[in-house]
PDB file of C-alpha atoms in Angstrom:
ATOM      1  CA  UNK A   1       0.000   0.000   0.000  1.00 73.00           C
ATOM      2  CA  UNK A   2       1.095   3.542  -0.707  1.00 81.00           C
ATOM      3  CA  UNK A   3       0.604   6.647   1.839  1.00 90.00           C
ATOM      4  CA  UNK A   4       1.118  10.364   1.307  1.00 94.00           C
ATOM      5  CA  UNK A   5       1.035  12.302   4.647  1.00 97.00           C
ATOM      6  CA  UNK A   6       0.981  16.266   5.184  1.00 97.00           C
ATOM      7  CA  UNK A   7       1.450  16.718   8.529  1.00 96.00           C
ATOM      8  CA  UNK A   8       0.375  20.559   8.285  1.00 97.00           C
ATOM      9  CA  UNK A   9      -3.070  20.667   8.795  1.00 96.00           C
ATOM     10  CA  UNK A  10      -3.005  24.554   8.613  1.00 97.00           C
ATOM     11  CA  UNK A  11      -0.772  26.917   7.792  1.00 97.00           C
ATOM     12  CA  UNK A  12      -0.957  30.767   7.999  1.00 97.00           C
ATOM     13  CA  UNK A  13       1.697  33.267   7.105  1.00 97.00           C
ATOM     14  CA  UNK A  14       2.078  37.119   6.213  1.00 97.00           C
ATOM     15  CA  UNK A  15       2.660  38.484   2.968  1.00 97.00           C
ATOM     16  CA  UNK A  16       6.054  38.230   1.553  1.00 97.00           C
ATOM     17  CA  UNK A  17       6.925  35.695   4.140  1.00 97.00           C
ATOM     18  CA  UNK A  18       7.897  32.278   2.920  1.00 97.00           C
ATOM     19  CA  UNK A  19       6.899  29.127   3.794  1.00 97.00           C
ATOM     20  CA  UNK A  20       7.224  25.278   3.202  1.00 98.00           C
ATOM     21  CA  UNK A  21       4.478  22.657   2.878  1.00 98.00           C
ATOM     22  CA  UNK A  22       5.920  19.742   3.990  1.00 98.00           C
ATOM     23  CA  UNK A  23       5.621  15.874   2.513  1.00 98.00           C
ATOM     24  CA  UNK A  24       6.274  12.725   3.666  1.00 98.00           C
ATOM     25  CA  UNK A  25       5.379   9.338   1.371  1.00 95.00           C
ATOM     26  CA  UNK A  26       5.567   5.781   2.102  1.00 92.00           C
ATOM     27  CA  UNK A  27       5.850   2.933  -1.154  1.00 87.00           C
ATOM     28  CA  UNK A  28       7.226   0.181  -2.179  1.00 83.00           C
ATOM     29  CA  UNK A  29       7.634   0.321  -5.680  1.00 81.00           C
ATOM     30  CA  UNK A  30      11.387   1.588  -6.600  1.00 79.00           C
ATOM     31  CA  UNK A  31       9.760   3.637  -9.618  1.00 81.00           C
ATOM     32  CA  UNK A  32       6.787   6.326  -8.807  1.00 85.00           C
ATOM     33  CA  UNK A  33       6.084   9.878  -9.514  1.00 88.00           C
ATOM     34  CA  UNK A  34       4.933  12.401  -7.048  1.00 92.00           C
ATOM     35  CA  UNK A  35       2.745  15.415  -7.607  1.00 94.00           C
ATOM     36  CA  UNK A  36       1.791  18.805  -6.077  1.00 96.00           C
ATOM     37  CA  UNK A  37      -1.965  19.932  -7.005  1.00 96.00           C
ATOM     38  CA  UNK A  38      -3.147  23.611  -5.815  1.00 97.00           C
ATOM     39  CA  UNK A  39      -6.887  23.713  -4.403  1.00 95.00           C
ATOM     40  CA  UNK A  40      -7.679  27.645  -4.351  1.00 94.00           C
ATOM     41  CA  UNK A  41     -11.243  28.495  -2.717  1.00 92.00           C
ATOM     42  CA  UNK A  42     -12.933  28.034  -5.968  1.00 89.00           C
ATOM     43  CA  UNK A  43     -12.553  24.776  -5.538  1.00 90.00           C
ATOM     44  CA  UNK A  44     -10.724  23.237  -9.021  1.00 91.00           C
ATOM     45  CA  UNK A  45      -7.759  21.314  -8.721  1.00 94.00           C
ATOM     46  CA  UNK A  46      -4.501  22.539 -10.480  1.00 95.00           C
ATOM     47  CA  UNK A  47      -1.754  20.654 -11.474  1.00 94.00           C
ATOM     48  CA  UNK A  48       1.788  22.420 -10.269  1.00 95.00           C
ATOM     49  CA  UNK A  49       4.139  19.697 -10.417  1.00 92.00           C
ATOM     50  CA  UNK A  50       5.546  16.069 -11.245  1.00 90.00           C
ATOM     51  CA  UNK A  51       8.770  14.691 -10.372  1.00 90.00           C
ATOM     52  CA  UNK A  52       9.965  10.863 -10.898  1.00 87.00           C
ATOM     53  CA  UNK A  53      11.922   8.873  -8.732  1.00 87.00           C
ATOM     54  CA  UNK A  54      14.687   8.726 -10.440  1.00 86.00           C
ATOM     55  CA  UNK A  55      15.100  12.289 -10.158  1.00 84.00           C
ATOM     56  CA  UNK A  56      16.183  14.341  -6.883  1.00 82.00           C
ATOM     57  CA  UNK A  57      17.333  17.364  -8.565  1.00 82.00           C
ATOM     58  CA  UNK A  58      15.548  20.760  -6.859  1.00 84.00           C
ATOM     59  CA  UNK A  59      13.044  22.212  -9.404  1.00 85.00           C
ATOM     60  CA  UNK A  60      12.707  25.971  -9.156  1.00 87.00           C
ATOM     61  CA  UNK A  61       9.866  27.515 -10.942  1.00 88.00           C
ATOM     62  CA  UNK A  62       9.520  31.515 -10.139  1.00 92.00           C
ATOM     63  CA  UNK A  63       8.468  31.652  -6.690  1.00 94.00           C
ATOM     64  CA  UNK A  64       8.200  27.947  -6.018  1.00 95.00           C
ATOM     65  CA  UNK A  65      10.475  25.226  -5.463  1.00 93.00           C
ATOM     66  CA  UNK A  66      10.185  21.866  -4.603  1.00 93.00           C
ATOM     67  CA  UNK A  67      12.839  19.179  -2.859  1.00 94.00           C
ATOM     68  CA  UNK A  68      13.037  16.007  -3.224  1.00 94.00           C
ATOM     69  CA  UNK A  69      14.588  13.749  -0.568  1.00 93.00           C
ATOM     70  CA  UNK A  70      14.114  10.058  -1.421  1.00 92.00           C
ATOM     71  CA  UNK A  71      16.594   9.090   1.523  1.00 92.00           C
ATOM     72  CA  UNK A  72      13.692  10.593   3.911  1.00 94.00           C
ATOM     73  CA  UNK A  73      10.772   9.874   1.624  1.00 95.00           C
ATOM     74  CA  UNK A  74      10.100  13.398   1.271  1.00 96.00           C
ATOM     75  CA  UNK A  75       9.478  16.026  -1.689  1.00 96.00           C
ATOM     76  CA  UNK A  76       8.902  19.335   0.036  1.00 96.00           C
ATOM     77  CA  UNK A  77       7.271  22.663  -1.032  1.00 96.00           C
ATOM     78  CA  UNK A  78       8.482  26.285  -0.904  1.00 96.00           C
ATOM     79  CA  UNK A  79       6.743  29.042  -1.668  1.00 96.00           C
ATOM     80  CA  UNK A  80       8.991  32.090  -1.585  1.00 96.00           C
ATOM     81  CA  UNK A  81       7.544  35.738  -1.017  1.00 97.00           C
ATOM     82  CA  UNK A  82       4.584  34.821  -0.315  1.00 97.00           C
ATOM     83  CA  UNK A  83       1.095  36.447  -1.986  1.00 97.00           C
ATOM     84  CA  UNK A  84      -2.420  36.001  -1.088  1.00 97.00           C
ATOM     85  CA  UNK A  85      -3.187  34.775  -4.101  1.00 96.00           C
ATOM     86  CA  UNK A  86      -1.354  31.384  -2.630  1.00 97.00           C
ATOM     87  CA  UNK A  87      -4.395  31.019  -0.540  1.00 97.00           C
ATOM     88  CA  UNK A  88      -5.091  27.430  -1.060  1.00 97.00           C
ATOM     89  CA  UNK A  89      -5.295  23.945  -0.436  1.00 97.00           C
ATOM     90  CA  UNK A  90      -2.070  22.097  -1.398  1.00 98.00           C
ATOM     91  CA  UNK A  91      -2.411  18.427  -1.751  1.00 97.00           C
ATOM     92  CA  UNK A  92       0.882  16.351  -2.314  1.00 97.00           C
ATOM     93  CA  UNK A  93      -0.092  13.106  -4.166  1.00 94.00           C
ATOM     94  CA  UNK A  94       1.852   9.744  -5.132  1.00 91.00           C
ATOM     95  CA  UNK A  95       1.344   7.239  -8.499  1.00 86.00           C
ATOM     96  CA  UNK A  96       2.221   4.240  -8.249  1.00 74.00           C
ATOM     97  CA  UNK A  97       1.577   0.744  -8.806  1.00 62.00           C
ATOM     98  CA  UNK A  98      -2.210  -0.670  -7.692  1.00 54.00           C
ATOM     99  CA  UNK A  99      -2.601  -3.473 -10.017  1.00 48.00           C
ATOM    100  CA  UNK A 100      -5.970  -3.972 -11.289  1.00 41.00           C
ATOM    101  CA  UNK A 101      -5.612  -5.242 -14.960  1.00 42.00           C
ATOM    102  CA  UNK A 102      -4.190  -4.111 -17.835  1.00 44.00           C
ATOM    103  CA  UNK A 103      -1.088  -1.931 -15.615  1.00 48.00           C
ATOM    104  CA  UNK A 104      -2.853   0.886 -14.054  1.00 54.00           C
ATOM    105  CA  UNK A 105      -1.654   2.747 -11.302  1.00 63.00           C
ATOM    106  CA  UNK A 106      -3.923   4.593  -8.592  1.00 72.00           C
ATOM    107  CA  UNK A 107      -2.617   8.520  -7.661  1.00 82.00           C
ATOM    108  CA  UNK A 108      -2.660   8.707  -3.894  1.00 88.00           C
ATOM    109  CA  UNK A 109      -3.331  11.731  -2.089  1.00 92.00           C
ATOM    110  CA  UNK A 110      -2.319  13.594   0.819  1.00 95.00           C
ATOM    111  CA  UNK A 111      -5.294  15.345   3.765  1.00 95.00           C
ATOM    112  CA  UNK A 112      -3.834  18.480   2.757  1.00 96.00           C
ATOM    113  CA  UNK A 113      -2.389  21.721   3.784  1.00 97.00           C
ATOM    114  CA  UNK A 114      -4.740  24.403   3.969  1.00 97.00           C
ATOM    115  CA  UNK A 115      -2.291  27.474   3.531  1.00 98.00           C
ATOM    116  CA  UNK A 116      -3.798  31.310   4.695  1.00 98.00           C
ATOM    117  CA  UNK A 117      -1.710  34.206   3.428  1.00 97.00           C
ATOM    118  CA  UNK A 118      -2.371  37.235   5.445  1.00 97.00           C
ATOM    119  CA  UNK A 119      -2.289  40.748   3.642  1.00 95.00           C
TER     120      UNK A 119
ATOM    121  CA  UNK B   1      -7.960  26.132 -17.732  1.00 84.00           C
ATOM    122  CA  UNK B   2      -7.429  22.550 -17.388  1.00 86.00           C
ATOM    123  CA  UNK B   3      -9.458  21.722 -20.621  1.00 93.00           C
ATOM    124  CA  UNK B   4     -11.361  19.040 -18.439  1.00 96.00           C
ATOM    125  CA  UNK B   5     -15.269  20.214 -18.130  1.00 96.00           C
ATOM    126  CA  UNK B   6     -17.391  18.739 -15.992  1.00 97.00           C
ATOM    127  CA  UNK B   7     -21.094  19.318 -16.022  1.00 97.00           C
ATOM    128  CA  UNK B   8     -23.523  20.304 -13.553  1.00 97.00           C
ATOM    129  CA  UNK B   9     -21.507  22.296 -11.477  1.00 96.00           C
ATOM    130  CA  UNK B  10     -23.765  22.117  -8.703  1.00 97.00           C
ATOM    131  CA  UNK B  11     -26.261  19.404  -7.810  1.00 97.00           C
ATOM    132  CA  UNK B  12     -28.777  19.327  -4.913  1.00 98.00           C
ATOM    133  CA  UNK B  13     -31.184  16.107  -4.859  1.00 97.00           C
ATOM    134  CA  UNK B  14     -32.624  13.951  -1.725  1.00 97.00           C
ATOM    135  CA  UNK B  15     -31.922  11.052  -0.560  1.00 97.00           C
ATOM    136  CA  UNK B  16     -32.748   7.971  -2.358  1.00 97.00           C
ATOM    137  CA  UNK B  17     -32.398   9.851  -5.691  1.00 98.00           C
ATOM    138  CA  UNK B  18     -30.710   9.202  -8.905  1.00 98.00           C
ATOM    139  CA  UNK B  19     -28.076  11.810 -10.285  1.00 98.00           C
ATOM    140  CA  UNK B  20     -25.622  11.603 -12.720  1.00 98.00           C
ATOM    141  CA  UNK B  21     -22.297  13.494 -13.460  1.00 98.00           C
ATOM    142  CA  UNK B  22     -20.937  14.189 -17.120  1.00 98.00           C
ATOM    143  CA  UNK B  23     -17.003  14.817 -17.683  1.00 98.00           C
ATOM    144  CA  UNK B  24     -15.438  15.378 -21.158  1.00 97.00           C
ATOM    145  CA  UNK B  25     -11.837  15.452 -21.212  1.00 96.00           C
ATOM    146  CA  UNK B  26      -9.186  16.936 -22.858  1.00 96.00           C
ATOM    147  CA  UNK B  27      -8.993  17.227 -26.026  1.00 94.00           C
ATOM    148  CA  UNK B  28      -6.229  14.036 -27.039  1.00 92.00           C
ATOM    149  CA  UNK B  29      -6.787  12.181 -23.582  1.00 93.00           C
ATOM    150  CA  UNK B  30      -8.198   8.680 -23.368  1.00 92.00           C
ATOM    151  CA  UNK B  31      -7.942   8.045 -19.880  1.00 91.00           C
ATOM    152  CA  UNK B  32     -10.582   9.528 -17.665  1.00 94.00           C
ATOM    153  CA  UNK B  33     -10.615   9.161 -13.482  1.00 93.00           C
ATOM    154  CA  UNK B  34     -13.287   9.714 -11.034  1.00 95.00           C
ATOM    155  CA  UNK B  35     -12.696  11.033  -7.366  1.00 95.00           C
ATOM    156  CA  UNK B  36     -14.688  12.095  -4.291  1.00 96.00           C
ATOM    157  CA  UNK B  37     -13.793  14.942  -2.078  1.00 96.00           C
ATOM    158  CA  UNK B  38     -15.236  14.941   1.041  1.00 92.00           C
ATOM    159  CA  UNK B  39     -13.826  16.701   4.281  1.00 84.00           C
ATOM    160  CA  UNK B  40     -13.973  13.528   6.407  1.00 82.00           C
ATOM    161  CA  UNK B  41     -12.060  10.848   3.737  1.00 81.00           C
ATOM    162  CA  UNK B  42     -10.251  13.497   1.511  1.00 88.00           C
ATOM    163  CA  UNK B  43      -9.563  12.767  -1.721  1.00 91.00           C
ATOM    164  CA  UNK B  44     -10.522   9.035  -2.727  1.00 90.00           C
ATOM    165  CA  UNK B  45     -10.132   7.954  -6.008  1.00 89.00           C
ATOM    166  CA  UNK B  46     -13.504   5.720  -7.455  1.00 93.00           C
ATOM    167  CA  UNK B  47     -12.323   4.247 -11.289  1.00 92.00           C
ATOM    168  CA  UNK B  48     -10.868   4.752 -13.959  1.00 90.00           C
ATOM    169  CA  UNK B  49     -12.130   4.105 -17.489  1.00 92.00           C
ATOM    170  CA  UNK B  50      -9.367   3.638 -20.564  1.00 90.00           C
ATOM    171  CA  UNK B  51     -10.531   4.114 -23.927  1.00 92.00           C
ATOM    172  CA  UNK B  52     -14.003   2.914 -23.358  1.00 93.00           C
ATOM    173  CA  UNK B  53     -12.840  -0.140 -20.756  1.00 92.00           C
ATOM    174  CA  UNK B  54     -12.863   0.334 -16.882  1.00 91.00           C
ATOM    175  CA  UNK B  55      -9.048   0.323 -16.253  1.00 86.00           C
ATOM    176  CA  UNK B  56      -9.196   0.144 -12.529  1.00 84.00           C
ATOM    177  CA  UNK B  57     -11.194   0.604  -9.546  1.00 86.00           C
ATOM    178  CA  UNK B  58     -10.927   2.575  -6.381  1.00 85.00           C
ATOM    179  CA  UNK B  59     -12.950   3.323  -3.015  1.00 81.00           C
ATOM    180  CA  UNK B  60     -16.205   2.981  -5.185  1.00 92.00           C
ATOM    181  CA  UNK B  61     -19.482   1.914  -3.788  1.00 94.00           C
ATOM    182  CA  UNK B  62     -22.102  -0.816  -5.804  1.00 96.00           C
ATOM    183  CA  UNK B  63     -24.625   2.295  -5.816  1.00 97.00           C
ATOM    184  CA  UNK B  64     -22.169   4.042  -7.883  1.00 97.00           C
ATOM    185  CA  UNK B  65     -21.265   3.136 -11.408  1.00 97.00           C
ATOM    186  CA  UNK B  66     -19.566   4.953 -14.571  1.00 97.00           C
ATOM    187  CA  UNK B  67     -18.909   4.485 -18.105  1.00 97.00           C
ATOM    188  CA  UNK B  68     -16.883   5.957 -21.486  1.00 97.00           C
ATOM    189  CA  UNK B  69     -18.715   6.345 -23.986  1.00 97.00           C
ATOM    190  CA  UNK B  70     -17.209   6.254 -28.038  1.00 96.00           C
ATOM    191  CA  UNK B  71     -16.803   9.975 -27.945  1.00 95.00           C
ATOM    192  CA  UNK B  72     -14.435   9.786 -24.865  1.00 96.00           C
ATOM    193  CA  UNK B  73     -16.710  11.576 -22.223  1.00 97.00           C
ATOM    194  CA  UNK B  74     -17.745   9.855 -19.451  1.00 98.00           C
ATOM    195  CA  UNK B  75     -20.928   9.719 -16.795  1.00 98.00           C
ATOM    196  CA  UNK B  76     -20.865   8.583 -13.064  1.00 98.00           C
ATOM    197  CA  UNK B  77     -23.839   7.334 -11.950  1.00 98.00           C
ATOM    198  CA  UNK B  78     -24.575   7.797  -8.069  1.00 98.00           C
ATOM    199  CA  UNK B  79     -28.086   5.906  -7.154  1.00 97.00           C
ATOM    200  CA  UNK B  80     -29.911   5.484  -3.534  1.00 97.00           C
ATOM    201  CA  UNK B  81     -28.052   8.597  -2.293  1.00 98.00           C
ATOM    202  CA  UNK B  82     -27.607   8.973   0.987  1.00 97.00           C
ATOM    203  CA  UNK B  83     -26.520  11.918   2.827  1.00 96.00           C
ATOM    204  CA  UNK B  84     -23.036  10.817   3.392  1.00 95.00           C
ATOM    205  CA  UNK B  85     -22.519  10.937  -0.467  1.00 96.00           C
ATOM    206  CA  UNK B  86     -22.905  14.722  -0.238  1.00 97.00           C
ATOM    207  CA  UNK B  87     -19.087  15.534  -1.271  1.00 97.00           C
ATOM    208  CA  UNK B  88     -17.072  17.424  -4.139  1.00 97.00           C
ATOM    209  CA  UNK B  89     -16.815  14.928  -7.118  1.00 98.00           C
ATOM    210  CA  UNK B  90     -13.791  15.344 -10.041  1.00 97.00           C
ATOM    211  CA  UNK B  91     -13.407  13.830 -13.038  1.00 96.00           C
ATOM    212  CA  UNK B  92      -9.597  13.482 -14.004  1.00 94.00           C
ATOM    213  CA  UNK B  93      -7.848  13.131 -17.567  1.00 94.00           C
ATOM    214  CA  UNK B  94      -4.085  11.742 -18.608  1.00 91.00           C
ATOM    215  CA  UNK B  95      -3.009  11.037 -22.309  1.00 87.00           C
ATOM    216  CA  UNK B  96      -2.643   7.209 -21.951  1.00 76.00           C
ATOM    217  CA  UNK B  97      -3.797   4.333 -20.195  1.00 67.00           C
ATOM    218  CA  UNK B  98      -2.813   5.572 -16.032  1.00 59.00           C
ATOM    219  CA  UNK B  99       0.306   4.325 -16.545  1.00 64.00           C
ATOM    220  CA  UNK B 100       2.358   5.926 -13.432  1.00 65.00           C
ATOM    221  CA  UNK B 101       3.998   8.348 -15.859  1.00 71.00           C
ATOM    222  CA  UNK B 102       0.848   9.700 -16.318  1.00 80.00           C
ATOM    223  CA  UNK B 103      -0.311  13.421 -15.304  1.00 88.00           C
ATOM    224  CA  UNK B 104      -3.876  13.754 -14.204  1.00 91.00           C
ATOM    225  CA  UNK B 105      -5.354  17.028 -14.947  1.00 93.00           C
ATOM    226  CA  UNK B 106      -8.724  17.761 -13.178  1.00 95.00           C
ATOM    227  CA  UNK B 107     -11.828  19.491 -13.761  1.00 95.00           C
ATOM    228  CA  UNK B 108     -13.450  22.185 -11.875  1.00 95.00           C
ATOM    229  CA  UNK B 109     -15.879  20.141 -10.212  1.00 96.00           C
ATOM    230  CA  UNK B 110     -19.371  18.925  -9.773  1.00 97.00           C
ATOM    231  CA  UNK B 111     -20.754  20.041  -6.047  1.00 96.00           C
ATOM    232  CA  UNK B 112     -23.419  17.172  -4.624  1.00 97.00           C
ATOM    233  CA  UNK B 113     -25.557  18.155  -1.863  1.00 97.00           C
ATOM    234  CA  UNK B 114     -28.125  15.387  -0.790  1.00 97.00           C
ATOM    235  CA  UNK B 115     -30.419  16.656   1.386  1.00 96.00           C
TER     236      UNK B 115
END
């Protein structure tokens, strides 16, 4: 079985400060992908990142970065300068293998981090 | 803009109703995934259909059922509803068959209230 925890329940931070959504993941499989999805209060889920196994080179996109520590089972979240537009729901979430057939794989999700930027 | 639409956006029925949820996805993808998204179990994923075949199945109750249809969109099918199946319900699209490679991009939505 495959778990994704986020440990932050709740997060709240002033502008311009930054912060890091933590999380940790528990598989088996050697190969698997991991994801961060943004949940802002209108409710849709958008897709931020995906990052392989394979792969534990720091991504930087603008203001976010991600780390990925497969020794501790954890790819991390950093959100630098924060704005309240990052008011959201970040859920970290896992693929890998749940073998029903034909080689499909399930995508496992974390509770959450609810994350409140203050003005 | 995920390209994923998902149709009614809201929903409010009573219990022992009928309802079903319509999800096209994007343009190219032939792999479409149900969840529910409820504040108690989180996100839970219910099936996945492939090209017209049910690839794989999840947390998904015998009152609930889905299908693809030819034209790649596909319907879930909540019956008997109960209370508890008031939640947030996605619908989910990736390029090929779920393989773990696969990104899922997700549509905005449809909002079930059973009263």
């Amino acid at each position: 079985a495959q778990k994704v925890t986020q440990a932050q329940t709740e997060i709240s931070v002033v502008e311009k400060e930054d912060v890091t959504l933590d999380c940790v993941y528990e598989t088996r499989d050697t190969t698997y992908y991991l994801f961060w999805y943004k949940q802002p209060p209108s409710g849709e889920l958008v897709f931020l990142i995906r990052r392989n196994s394979f792969d534990e080179q720091n991504e930087i996109s603008g203001r976010y970065s991600w780390n990925f520590q497969k020794s501790t089972s954890s790819f991390n979240f950093t959100i630098t300068a924060s704005q309240v537009v990052d008011s959201a729901v970040y859920f970290c979430a896992l693929s890998g293998a749940l073998y029903s057939g034909a080689g499909s794989y399930q995508l496992t999700f974390g509770k959450g981090t609810k994350l409140s930027v203050i003005p | 803009d995920s390209g994923v639409t998902q149709t009614p956006k809201h929903l409010i029925t009573a219990t022992g109703q009928r309802v079903t949820l319509r999800c096209s996805p994007r343009s190219g993808d032939l792999s479409v995934y149900w969840y529910q998204q409820s504040l108690d179990q989180g996100l839970q994923f219910l099936i996945q259909y492939y090209n017209g075949e049910e690839r794989a199945k999840g947390n998904i109750l015998e009152r609930f059922s889905a299908q693809q249809f030819p034209d790649l969109h596909s319907e879930l099918n909540l019956s008997s509803l109960e209370l508890g199946d008031s939640a947030l319900y996605f619908c989910a699209s990736s390029v090929d068959g779920g393989g773990f490679t696969d990104t899922q991009y997700f549509g905005p939505g449809t909002r079930l209230t059973v009263l």
